[in-house]
């Protein structure tokens, strides 16, 4: 227990004794007033109803005056006590001593007024002794008895002083001498009796008072013991509340700094200490993580300038007292307690820092979790006489255990959070790679299909080109030969032939239907010419679309690509159901990959045709123009349009609005990629119920290197 605590205990005890003495004094004053009042009433009654008492020599008026004087000084004393004018233990003792003296003097005067030796009021001398036993200890009671004895004996001697010479003179004989001797014998006997009774009464009252005090002390001790038990239970309840509060804070989803701050504040209040701090190593920073008790919630735990402790001191204590210590007897020291720590040999290197920090008494508690140190708890007081109770040390140990759990939990949560972030990032990267792989695979499959289709178309066109050239080249000769044969047959004069030959010739013409055959043969040759021309046109369109017979990058006409795509899509645009409106401006040849651009026109025109095929009068508009060095191609339709909520996804890979099995969702994504690889842009403008418009802008003039740089992009890199 500290000096301040001991002083506080002594002050409490003195205050308690003063309060008890004040209460006793007030009650005794009330008793004096009641007794004096009764005496005054008795004296007045005797004076009024027994005139013979006055005739016997007793002055009742003077007697009543003495009693009134007793009432006066008693009332004055009561006023002083009630007004707290006399409120200290010493002053109360003096007041009671003065009252006892006045009581003895008053009784002595009353005895003197009532014929001294013959008076029966001497029994009143027992009252001051009784009253003194309540306010004084044994010595004070004995002094009161001595004062009573001296007062009574002195009164008797003073009253009979004139007869002393008769009592002790050998010359005096006779009745007077006998009377005087008898008188003094009575005085001696009465004095001895009073003295004996006074001291016996004093001892009895002292004994009874002591017994009452003993009982009161026992009750007081029992009460104090009960109070200590209540305080111990309250302290235990407070410790349990503190531990439970720390448990709830540790298990709550709050930051470690807030947990440590709460622990410091609670521990500081529970132990009523000058300083309390938790110091933990911080693996992510060179500085320590310092948390102190206090009201300032804005202090940065990594800011060393904000701490009341010296950083070097904390660093030394953390380095040297962060683990339990095994003593020579094999026991383990789990707490380090220091009184006047600057004089301890273990802390001598930081002696000056301890003095500057005003640490007179200190407890250092390591924070251990499964053999690993998580930091230390420092509890300090300026007074070196501050003693640390075992319950306080146990409280610090319990708190250290909870702090260790909190620190470990925070480390695990941080590690788990980092792992989750890494996994999330890896999952994002994996998803990105999967999307890239799927896009690249789809692009490769689509390009391979298109390449295979191009090679197939080119092969078919090439294989058909030679035979159809034979047919187309021989048809003029066939027509010429037929004309010559007709001339040959017509040159025969049937009339000059014999009748038999004429008959046979006519029968043969009728059998072969010569006239019809000649006329129909011209039609067949004309049809063959028309069919051969159409086949040659188809082969030319196929070769133009596939472009496998041309270099990858070359100058080509945008209009030719659009027209070629329209011819390929003749199943949509060959009928009169869809109206094609062309608004071509004069455009220069463009350095491009004609096959890829044809693929764009093919996809856009096919989508436009499919958008309007359900309408009775479908319209597809194609417009081209040259605008500030850019070739602008607009393909629009009057279809149903595209919903606003999906317009942002229209160029995403694998996104399609078509039923399952009717679209891969790659057409527009590949178009977007192709246009960007030509350094251009493709834009969408669609309104529900009005139609859709795609606008393509590509540079009219690009160098071969620029176009190759654009063409090096993959479909994923170019996708929006």
Short mmCIF file of C-alpha atoms in Angstrom, two decimals, residues 27 75 116 130 191 205 499 509 557 621 707:
data_model
loop_
_atom_site.label_atom_id
_atom_site.label_comp_id
_atom_site.label_asym_id
_atom_site.label_seq_id
_atom_site.Cartn_x
_atom_site.Cartn_y
_atom_site.Cartn_z
CA UNK A 27 -25.95 13.47 23.24
CA UNK A 75 -26.73 25.35 26.02
CA UNK A 116 -22.32 20.69 52.92
CA UNK A 130 -20.31 8.70 34.28
CA UNK A 191 -14.61 11.80 52.40
CA UNK A 205 -17.92 3.20 34.34
CA UNK A 499 -39.11 -37.96 -155.80
CA UNK A 509 -37.26 -33.19 -141.28
CA UNK A 557 -11.92 0.16 -103.07
CA UNK A 621 -29.12 2.42 -96.25
CA UNK A 707 -1.15 -0.25 -90.61
#
